Coordinates of C-alpha atoms in Angstrom, one line a residue:
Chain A
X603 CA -84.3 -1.1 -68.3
X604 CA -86.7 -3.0 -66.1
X605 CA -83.3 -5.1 -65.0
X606 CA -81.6 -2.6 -64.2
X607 CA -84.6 -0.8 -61.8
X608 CA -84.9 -4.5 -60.4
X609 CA -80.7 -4.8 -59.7
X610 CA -81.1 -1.3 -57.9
X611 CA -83.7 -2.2 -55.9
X612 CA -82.6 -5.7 -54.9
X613 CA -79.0 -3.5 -53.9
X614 CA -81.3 -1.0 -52.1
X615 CA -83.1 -3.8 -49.9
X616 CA -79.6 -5.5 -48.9
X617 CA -77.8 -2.4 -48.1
X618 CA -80.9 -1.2 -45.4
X619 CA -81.6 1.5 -47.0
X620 CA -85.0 0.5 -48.8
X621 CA -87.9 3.1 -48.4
X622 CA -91.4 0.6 -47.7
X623 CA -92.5 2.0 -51.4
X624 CA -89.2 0.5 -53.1
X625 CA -90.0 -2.8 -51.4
X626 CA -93.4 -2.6 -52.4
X627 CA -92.2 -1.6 -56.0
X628 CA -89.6 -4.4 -55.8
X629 CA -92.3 -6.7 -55.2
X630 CA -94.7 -5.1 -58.1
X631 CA -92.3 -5.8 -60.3
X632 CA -91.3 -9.6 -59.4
X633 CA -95.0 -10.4 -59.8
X634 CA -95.3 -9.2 -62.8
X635 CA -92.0 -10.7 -64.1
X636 CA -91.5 -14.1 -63.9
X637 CA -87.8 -14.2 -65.1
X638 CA -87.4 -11.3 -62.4
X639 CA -89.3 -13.8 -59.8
X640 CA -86.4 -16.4 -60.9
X641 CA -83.6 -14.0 -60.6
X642 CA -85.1 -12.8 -57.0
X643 CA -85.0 -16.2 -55.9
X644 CA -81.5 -16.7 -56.9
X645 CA -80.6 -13.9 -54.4
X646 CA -83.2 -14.6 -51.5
X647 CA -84.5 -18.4 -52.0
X648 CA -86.7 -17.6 -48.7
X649 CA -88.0 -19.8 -45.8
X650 CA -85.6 -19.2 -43.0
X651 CA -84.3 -22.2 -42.7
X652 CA -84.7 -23.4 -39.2
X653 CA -83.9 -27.2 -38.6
X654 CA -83.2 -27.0 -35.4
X655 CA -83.9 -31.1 -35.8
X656 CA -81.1 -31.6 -38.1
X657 CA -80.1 -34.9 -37.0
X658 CA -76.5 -34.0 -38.3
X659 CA -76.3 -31.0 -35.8
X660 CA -77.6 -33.1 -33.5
X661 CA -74.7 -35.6 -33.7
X662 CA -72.1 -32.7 -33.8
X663 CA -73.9 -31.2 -30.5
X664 CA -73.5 -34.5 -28.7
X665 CA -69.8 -34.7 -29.1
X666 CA -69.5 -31.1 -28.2
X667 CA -71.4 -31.6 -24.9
X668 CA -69.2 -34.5 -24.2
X669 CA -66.2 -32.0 -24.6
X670 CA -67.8 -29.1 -22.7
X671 CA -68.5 -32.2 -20.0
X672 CA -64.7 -33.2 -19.7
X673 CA -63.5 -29.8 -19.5
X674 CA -65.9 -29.4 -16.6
X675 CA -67.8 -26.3 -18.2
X676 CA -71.5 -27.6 -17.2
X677 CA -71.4 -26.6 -13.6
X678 CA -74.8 -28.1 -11.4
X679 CA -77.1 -24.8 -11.6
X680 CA -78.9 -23.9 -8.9
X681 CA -82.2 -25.1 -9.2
X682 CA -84.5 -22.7 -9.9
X683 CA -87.4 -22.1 -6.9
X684 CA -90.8 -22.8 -8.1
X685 CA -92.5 -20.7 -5.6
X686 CA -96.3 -22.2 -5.0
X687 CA -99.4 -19.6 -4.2
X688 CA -99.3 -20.4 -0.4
X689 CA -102.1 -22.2 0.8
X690 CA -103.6 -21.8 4.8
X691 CA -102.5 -25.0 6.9
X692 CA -105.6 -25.8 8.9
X693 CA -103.3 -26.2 11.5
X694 CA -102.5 -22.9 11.2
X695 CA -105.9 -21.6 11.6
X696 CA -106.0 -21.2 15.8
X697 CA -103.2 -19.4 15.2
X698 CA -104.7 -17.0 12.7
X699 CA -107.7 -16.8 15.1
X700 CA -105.5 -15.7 17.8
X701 CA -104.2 -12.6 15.1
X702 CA -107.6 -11.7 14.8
X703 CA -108.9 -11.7 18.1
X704 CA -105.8 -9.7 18.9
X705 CA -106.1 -7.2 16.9
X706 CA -109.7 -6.6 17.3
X707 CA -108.9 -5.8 21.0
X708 CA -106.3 -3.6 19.7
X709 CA -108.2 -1.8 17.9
X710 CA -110.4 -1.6 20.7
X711 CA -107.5 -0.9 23.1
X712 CA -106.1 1.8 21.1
X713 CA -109.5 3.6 20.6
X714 CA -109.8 2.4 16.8
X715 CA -107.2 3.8 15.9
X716 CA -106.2 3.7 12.6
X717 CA -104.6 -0.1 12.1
X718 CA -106.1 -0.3 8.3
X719 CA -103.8 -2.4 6.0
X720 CA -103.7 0.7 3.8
X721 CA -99.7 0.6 4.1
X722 CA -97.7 3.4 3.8
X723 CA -96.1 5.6 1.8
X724 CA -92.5 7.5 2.7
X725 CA -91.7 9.7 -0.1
X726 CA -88.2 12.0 -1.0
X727 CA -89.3 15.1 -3.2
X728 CA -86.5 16.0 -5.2
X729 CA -83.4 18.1 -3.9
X730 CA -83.3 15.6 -0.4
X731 CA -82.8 12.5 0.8
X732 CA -84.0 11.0 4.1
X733 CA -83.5 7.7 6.3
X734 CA -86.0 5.8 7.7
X735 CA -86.5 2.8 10.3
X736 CA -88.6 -0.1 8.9
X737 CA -91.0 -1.1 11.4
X738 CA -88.7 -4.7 11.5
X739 CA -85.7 -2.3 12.2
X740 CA -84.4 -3.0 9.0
X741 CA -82.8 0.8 7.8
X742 CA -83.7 2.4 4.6
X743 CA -81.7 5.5 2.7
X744 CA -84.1 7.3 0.4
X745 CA -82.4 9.0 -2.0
X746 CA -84.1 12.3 -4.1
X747 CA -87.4 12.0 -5.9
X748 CA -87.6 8.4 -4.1
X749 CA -90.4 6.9 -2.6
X750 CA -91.2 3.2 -0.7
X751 CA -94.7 2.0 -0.1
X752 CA -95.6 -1.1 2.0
X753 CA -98.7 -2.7 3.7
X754 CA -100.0 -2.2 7.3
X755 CA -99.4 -5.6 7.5
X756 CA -95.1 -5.6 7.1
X757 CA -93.6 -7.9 9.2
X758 CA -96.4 -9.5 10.2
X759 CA -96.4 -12.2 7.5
X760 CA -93.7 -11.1 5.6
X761 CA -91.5 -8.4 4.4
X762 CA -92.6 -6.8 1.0
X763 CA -92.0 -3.2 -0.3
X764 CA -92.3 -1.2 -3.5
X765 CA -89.6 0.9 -4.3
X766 CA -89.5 3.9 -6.9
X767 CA -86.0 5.7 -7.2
X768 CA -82.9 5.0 -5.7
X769 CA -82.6 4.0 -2.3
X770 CA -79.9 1.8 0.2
X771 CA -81.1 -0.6 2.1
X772 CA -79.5 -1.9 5.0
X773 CA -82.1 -5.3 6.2
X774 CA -82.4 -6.2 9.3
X775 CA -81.9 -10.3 9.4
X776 CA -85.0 -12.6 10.0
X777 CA -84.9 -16.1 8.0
X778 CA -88.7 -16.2 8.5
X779 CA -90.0 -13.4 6.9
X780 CA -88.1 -13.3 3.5
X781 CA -87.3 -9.3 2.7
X782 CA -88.8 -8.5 -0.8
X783 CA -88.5 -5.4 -2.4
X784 CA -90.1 -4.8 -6.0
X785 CA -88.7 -2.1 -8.3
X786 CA -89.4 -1.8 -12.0
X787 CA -89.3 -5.0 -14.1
X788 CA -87.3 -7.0 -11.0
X789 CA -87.6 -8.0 -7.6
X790 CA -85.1 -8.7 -5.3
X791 CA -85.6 -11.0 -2.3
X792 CA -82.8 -10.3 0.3
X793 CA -81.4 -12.9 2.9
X794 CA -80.4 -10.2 5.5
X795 CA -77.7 -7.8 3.7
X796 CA -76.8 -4.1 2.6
X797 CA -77.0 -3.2 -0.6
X798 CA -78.1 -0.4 -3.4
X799 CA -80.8 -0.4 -5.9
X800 CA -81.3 2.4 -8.4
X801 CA -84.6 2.4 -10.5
X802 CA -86.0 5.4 -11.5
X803 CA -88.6 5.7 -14.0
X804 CA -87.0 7.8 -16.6
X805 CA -84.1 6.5 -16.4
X806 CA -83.2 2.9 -18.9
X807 CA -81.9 0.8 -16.4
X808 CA -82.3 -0.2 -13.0
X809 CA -79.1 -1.2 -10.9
X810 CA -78.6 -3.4 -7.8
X811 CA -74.9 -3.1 -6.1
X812 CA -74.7 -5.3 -3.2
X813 CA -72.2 -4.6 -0.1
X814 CA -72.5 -7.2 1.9
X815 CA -74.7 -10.6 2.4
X816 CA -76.4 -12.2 -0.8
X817 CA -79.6 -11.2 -2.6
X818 CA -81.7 -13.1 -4.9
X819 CA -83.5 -11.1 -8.1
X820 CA -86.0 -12.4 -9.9
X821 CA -87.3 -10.7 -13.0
X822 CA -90.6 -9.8 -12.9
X823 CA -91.3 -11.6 -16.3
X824 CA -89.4 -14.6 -15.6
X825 CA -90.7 -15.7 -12.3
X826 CA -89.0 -19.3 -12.7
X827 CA -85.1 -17.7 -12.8
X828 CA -83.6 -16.6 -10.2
X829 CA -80.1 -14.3 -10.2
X830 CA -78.0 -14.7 -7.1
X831 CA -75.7 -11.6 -6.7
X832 CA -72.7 -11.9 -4.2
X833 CA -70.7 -8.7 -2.5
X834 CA -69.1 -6.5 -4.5
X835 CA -71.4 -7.3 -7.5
X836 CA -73.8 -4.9 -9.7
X837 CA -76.7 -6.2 -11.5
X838 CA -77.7 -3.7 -14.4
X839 CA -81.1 -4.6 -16.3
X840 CA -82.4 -3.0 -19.0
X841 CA -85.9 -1.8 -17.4
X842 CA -87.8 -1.4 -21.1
X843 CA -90.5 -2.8 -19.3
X844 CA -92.6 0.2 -18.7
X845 CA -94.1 -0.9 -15.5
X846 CA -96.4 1.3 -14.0
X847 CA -97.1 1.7 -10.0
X848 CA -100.8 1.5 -8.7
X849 CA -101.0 3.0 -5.1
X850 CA -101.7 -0.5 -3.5
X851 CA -98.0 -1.6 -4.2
X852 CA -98.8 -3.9 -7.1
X853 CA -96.9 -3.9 -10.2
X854 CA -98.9 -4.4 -13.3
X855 CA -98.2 -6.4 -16.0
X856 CA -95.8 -5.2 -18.6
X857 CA -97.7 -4.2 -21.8
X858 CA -96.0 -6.2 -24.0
X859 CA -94.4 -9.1 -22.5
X860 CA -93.8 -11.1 -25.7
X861 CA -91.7 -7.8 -27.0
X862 CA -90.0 -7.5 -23.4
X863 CA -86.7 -7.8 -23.7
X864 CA -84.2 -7.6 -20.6
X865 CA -80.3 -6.7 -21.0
X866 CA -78.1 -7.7 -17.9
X867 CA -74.8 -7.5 -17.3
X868 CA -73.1 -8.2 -13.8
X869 CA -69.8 -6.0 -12.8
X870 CA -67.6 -5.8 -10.6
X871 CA -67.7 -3.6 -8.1
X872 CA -64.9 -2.3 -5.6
X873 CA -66.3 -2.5 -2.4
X874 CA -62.6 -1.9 -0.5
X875 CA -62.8 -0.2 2.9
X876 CA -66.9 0.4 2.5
X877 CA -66.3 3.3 0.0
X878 CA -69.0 1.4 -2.1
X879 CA -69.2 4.5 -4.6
X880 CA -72.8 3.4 -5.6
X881 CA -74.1 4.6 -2.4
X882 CA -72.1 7.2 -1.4
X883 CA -74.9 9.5 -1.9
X884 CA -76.3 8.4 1.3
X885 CA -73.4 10.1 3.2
X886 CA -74.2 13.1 1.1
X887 CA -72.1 12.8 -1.8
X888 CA -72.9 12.9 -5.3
X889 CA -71.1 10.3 -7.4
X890 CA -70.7 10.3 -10.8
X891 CA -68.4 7.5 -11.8
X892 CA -67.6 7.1 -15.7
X893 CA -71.4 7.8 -16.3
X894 CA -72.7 9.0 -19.6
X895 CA -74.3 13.0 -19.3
X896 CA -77.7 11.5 -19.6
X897 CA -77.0 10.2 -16.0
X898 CA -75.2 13.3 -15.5
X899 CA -78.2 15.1 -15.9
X900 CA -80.6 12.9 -14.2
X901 CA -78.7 13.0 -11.2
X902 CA -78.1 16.5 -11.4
X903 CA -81.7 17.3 -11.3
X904 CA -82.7 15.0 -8.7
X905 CA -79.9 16.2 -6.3
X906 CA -80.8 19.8 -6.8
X907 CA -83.9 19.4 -7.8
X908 CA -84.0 21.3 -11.2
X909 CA -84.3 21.0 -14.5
X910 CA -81.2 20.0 -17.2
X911 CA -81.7 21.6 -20.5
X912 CA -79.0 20.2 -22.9
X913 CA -78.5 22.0 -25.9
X914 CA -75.4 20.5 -27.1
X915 CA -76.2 16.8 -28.6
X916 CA -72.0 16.2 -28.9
X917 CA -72.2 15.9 -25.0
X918 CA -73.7 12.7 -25.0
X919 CA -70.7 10.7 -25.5
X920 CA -68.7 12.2 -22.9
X921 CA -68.2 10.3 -19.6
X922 CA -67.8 12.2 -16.2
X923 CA -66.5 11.0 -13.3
X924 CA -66.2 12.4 -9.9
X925 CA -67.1 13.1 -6.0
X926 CA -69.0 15.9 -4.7
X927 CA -69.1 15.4 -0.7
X928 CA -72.0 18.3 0.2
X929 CA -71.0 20.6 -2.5
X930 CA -73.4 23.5 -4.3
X931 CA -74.8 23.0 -7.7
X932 CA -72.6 26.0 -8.7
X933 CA -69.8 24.1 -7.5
X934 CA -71.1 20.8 -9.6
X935 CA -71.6 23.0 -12.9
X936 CA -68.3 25.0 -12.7
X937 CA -66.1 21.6 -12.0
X938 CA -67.9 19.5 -14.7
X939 CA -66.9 23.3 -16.8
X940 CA -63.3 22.5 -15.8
X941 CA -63.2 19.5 -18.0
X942 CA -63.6 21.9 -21.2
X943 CA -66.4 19.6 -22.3
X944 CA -69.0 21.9 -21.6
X945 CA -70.6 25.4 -20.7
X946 CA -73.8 26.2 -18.9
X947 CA -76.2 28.7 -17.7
X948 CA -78.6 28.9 -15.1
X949 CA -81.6 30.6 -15.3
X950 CA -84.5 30.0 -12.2
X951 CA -84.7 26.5 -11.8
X952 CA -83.4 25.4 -15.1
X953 CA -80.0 24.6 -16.4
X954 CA -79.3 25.0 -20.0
X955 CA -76.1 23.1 -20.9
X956 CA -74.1 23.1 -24.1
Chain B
X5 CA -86.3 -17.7 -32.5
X6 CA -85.7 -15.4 -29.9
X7 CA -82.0 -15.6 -30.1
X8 CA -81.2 -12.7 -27.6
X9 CA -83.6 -13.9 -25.5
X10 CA -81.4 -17.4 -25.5
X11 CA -78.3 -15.0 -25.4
X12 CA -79.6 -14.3 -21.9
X13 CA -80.6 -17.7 -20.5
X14 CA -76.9 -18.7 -21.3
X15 CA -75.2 -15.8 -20.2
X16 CA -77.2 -15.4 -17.2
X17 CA -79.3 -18.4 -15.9
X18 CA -76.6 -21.2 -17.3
X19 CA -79.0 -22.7 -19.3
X20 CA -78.2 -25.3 -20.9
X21 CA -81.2 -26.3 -22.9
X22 CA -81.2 -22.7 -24.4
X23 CA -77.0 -22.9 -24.9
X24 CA -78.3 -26.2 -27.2
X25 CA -80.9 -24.7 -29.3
X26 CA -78.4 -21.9 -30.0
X27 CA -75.8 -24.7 -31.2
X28 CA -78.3 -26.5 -33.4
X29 CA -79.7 -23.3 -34.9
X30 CA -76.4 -21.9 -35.9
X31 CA -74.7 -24.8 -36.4
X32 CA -75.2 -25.9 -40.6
X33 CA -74.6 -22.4 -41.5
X34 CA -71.5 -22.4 -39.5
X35 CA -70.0 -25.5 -40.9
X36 CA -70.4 -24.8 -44.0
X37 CA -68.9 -21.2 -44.0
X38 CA -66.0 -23.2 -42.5
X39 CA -66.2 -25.7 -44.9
X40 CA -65.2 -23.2 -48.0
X41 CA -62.2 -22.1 -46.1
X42 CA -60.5 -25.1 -44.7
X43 CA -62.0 -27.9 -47.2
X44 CA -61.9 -31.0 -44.5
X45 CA -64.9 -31.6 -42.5
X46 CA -62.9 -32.6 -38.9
X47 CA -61.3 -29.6 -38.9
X48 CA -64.8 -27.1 -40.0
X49 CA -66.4 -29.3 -37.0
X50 CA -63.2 -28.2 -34.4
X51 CA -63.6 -24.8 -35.0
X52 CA -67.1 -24.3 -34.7
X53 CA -67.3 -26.6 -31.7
X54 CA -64.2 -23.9 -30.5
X55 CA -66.1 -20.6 -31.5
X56 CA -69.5 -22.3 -29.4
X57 CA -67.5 -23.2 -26.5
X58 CA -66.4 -19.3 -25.9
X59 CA -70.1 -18.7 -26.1
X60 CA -70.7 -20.6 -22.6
X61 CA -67.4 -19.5 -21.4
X62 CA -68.0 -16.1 -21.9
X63 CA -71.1 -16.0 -19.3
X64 CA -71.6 -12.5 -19.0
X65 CA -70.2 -10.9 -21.8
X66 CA -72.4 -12.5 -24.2
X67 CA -75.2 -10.3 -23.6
X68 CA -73.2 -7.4 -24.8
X69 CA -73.6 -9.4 -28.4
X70 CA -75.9 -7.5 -30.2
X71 CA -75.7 -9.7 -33.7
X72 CA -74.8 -13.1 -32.7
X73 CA -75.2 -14.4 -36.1
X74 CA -72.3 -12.0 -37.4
X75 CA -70.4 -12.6 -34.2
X76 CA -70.3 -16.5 -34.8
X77 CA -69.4 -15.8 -38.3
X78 CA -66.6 -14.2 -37.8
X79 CA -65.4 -15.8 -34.6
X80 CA -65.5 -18.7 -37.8
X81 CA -63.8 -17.2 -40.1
X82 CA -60.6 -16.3 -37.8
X83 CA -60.8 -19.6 -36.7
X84 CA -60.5 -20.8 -40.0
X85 CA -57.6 -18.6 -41.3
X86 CA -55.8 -19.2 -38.0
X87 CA -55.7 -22.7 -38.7
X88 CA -54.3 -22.1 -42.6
X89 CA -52.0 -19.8 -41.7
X90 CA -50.5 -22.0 -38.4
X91 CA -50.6 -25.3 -41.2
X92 CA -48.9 -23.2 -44.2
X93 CA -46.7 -25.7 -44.9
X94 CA -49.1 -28.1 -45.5
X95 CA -51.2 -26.5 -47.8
X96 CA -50.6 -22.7 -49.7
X97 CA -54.2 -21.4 -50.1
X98 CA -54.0 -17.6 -50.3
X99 CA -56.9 -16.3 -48.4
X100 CA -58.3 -14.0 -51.3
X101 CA -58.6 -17.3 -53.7
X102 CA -61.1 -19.2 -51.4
X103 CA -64.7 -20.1 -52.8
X104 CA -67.3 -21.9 -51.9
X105 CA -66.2 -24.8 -53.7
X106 CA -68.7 -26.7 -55.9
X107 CA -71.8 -24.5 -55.5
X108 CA -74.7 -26.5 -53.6
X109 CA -77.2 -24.3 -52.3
X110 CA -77.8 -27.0 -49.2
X111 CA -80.4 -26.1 -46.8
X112 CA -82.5 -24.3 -49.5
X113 CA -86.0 -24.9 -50.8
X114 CA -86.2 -26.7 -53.8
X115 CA -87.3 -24.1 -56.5
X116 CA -89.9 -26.1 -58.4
X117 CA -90.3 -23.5 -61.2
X118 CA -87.4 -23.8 -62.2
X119 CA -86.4 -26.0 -64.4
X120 CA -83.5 -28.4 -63.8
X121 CA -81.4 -27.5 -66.3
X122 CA -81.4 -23.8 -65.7
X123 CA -80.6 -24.7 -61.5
X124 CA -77.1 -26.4 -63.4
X125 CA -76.3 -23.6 -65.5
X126 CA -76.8 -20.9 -62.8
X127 CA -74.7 -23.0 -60.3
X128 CA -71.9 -23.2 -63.0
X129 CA -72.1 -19.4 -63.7
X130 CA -71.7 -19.2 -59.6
X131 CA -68.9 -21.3 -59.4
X132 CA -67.1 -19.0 -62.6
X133 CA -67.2 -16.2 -60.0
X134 CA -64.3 -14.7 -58.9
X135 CA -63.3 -16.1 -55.6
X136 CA -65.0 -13.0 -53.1
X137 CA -67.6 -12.7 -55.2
X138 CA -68.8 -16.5 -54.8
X139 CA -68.4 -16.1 -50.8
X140 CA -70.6 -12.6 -50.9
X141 CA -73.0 -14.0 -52.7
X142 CA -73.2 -17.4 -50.7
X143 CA -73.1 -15.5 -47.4
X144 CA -76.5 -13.1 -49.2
X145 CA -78.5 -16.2 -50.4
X146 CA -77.5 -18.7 -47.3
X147 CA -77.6 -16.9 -44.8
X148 CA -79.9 -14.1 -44.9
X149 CA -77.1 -11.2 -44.3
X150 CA -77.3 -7.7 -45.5
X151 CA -74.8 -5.7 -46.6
X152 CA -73.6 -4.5 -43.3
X153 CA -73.5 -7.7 -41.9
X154 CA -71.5 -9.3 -44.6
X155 CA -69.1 -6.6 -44.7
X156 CA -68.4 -6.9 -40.7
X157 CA -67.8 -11.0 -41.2
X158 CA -65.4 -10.7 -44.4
X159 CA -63.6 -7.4 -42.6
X160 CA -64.3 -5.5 -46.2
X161 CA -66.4 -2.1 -47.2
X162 CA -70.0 -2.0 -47.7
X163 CA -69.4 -0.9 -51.1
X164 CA -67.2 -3.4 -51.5
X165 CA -69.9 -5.9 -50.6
X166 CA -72.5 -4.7 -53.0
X167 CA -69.7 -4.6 -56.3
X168 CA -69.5 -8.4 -55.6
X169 CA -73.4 -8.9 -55.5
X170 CA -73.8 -6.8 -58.6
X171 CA -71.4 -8.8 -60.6
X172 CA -73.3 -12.0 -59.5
X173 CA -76.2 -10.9 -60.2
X174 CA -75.4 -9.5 -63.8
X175 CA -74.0 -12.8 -64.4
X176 CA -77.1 -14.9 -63.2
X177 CA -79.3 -12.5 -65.9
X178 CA -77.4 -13.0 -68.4
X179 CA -77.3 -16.8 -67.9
X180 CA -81.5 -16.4 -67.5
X181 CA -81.6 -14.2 -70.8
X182 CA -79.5 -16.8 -72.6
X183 CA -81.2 -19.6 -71.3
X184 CA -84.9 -17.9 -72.9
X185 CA -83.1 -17.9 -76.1
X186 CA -81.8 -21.1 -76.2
X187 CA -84.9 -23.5 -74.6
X188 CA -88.3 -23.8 -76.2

C-alpha cells in the first residue's frame, strides 16, 4: 500500500502537479523507507550534474569553434565601452573657473534670478500630447500621461534626461555633448537621430523604434553591454525591473537585480516614406498595429484619458490593428465594435468592455 | 546556471564566452540522447555540433526560447531521425524500437548504499524495458525533465509519458522486493 502512495506521489511531482504537502509527504515517506529511498533514487539520482569542465565537451567545443570559425559565424563584436567616472583635468580647472565666475555675474546680472540646478519637469496629463524645444534645440513629442525631467545644467556638460511615457525625440546633433535619455530599466545614448521610445510604467515592456541615425542602449543592469540599434529597427525589453523615479532624475537600483531578468527582441520596422507607425501619434493619430487589448486598453485610456474596464477575459487574445487620425473615442469604441470581437459601454469616465 | 540569462548574451551581445558555456553545459546530455538513436559516436557529435550552430545563427530569435533544454532536445532528436531516415538503406531501425542501449547511468553519482549487485540487476531490469519506456525513463533520471517536458521532446501525450514511467518503476520494485528476498 505504502508503494503504491509512493508511485502516486513520485507521478504527481513529475507531472507538476504536486501540492508542497505531497512533496513534503513524498519526502516523509522516503525517510522513513529505505527501500523507498532506493527506488527514489532510481528515478531522481540528484546533484544536477554540472561539469561544465568536462574535458570531453571541451574537445568537442574546440572542433565546433573551428567550424563556426571557417564558416565565418564569429564576427569581431564591437567592443564593449567601459565608461570611467570622469575625473576633473587640472587643466581644465581655469576653465571651470571662468563657468563659475560667469555665472555668478549672471546671477547678478539677471537679478538672482532663479538659475538653481533644480532642472525641470515638462509633464503631459493624460488625454494630450505636447512638443517641446530642448534648450540645445533638440525637439521632443510628449505623448499622454508623459513627462521628461532634466537638470538646470542640460547642455552645459552634457545632455541627460529622464523620460516616463512615451515620447519622440528628434536630437539636435552635437558630438560633444553625448544625448542620454533614461527610461525604465535602459538608457539610450543617441549620436544625433529621430527616434521613439515607449516606457510607461504599467505597461511590461519598454520599446525604442529608431527612424533615422543610430542609438546606443545600455541596460541599466548591464552597464558593460551596449545594443546598437540601426533605422528601421525596434528594440523591445521586458521592463520587470520595477524602477522607480526620485524627482532628482536618478533611477534607483532595481530591487532585485540577481532575479532581473530582461527579454529583448529586435524587429523590423517599416520605416517607408516616414509613415513610421510607432510615432504616428505625434501627428495626432492613434496607432494600434497588431497589439494585444491590454495595449489596446492602455492606449485607449491615455489618449482619452479614461478608464478601461474589461469584463470579458476572452478579449485578451485578440489582436487589433488600425489608424485613428484625430478621431473621437466614440469613433474608436464603435470601429473596434465593428470587428464583432467586442461590446462596450460608457459610463462617466469609464469604459466597461466585454 | 542562468541559462536565459546566457540565452540573451548570445542572442543579443554576440557573446561568445556565454555561447561556450551553453555548449559545455548542454553538451553530455545531448550526445548521449543522440547516441541511443543513431549508435555511432561521429555522427551523435555532427548533429549536436548542427543543432548548437542554429543557436548562434539564430541571433535574435533565441530569446523567444523559453525552455532551451527541451528546445535542444528536440532540435536532437529530429536531427537524429533525419539522418536514419535519409541513410535507410544502410540500416532499417524503426524509430519506435530505439533504446538506450546498454543502460549506463553516466554522469550520475555513485549511489554508495547500494550495493553493487542490486545497481546490475536494476540496470538489466532497465534494459528488459520496452523500447519507449527505456528512453522515458532515461530522459526522467538523466536529465531532470518532467512530464511536460518529456512529452514536448518525444512528440507523445503526457499521459503517455507517465504509463511509461509507471511501468519502469513497477519493474524496478519488484526487482528491489525480490532482491530483499533473495540477499542476506
Amino acid at each position: 500500500m505504502k508503494e503504491e502512495r509512493f508511485y502516486h506521489l513520485v507521478r504527481r511531482i513529475l507531472s507538476g502537479a504536486a501540492s508542497t504537502e505531497e512533496a513534503a509527504e513524498l519526502q516523509q515517506l522516503i525517510d522513513a523507507d529505505e527501500q523507498l529511498a532506493i527506488l527514489y533514487r532510481q528515478v531522481f539520482p540528484g546533484g544536477e550534474e554540472e561539469q561544465d569542465e568536462d574535458s570531453e565537451a571541451l574537445l568537442a567545443y574546440s572542433a565546433h569553434y573551428a567550424r563556426m570559425q571557417i564558416a565565418g559565424l564569429f564576427d569581431p563584436a564591437p567592443e564593449a565601452e567601459v565608461r570611467r567616472p570622469r575625473r576633473v583635468k587640472m587643466y581644465l580647472l581655469p576653465a571651470a573657473a571662468c563657468l563659475l565666475v560667469m555665472a555668478l555675474a549672471g546671477a547678478w546680472w539677471f537679478g538672482l534670478r532663479d538659475h538653481s540646478l533644480a532642472g525641470r519637469e515638462i509633464k503631459t496629463p493624460k488625454g494630450s500630447r505636447s512638443h517641446v524645444v530642448l534648450p540645445d534645440g533638440s525637439e521632443v513629442w510628449l505623448n499622454a500621461n508623459s513627462s521628461i525631467t532634466y537638470k538646470g545644467d542640460f547642455n552645459r556638460t552634457g545632455r541627460e534626461l529622464t523620460l516616463t511615457g512615451e515620447a519622440y525625440f528628434k536630437v539636435a546633433k552635437n558630438a560633444d555633448k553625448p544625448f542620454i535619455i533614461q527610461a525604465g530599466a535602459l538608457q539610450v545614448k543617441v549620436l544625433g537621430t529621430a527616434f521613439n521610445i515607449r516606457s510607461y510604467a504599467d505597461e511590461p515592456d519598454i520599446e525604442t523604434t529608431l527612424e533615422s541615425g543610430s542609438v546606443e542602449i545600455t541596460l541599466n543592469d548591464q552597464p558593460g553591454n551596449t545594443i546598437q540599434l540601426k533605422p528601421g529597427q525596434k528594440l523591445r525589453v521586458d521592463n520587470s525591473l520595477h524602477t522607480a523615479y526620485a524627482n532628482d532624475s536618478t533611477v534607483s537600483e532595481p530591487a532585485d537585480p540577481a532575479g532581473a531578468m530582461l527579454l529583448l527582441s529586435k524587429m523590423k520596422v517599416d520605416t517607408a516614406g516616414n509613415a513610421m507607425t510607432d510615432a504616428a501619434w505625434k501627428e495626432g493619430k492613434l496607432v494600434f498595429d497588431g497589439d494585444d487589448f491590454q495595449r489596446v486598453a492602455s492606449k485607449i485610456e491615455k489618449w482619452y484619458n479614461v478608464t478601461v474596464v474589461a469584463e470579458n477575459s476572452l478579449l485578451q487574445s485578440s489582436r487589433f490593428t488600425g489608424i485613428f487620425d484625430n478621431k473621437s473615442l466614440e469613433t474608436v469604441l464603435s470601429t473596434l465594435r465593428e470587428t464583432g470581437k467586442l461590446a462596450y459601454r460608457v459610463e462617466h469616465d469609464t469604459v466597461y468592455i466585454r | 546556471m542562468d541559462i536565459l540569462a546566457l540565452q540573451q548574451q548570445v542572442a543579443i551581445y554576440r557573446d561568445e564566452n556565454a555561447y561556450k558555456r551553453l555548449f559545455l553545459h548542454f553538451y553530455k546530455g545531448l550526445i548521449r540522447f543522440a547516441d541511443t538513436y543513431v549508435r555511432q559516436h561521429e555522427v551523435a557529435e555532427e548533429i549536436v555540433s548542427d543543432v548548437m550552430l542554429k543557436i548562434w545563427t539564430m541571433q535574435e530569435a533565441l530569446t523567444g526560447i523559453r525552455n532551451l533544454k527541451v528546445y535542444l532536445f528536440k532540435a536532437v532528436r529530429n536531427g537524429a531521425i533525419n539522418h536514419l531516415l535519409r541513410n535507410r538503406h544502410y540500416t532499417t531501425w524503426d524509430i519506435d524500437q530505439l533504446a538506450p542501449e546498454a543502460f549506463v547511468s553516466a554522469g550520475t553519482p555513485e549511489d554508495e548504499t547500494i550495493h553493487r549487485e542490486l545497481k546490475h540487476r536494476f540496470a538489466e531490469a532497465v534494459s528488459q524495458l520496452p523500447p519507449k519506456c527505456q528512453m522515458v525513463y532515461k530522459l526522467i533520471r538523466e536529465n531532470s525533465f518532467t512530464y511536460r517536458e518529456v512529452a514536448a521532446i518525444l512528440d507523445i501525450s503526457e499521459n503517455t509519458v507517465d504509463r511509461h514511467l509507471s511501468i519502469a518503476m513497477q519493474r524496478l520494485g519488484a526487482v528491489l522486493q525480490t532482491y530483499r528476498h533473495t540477499s542476506r
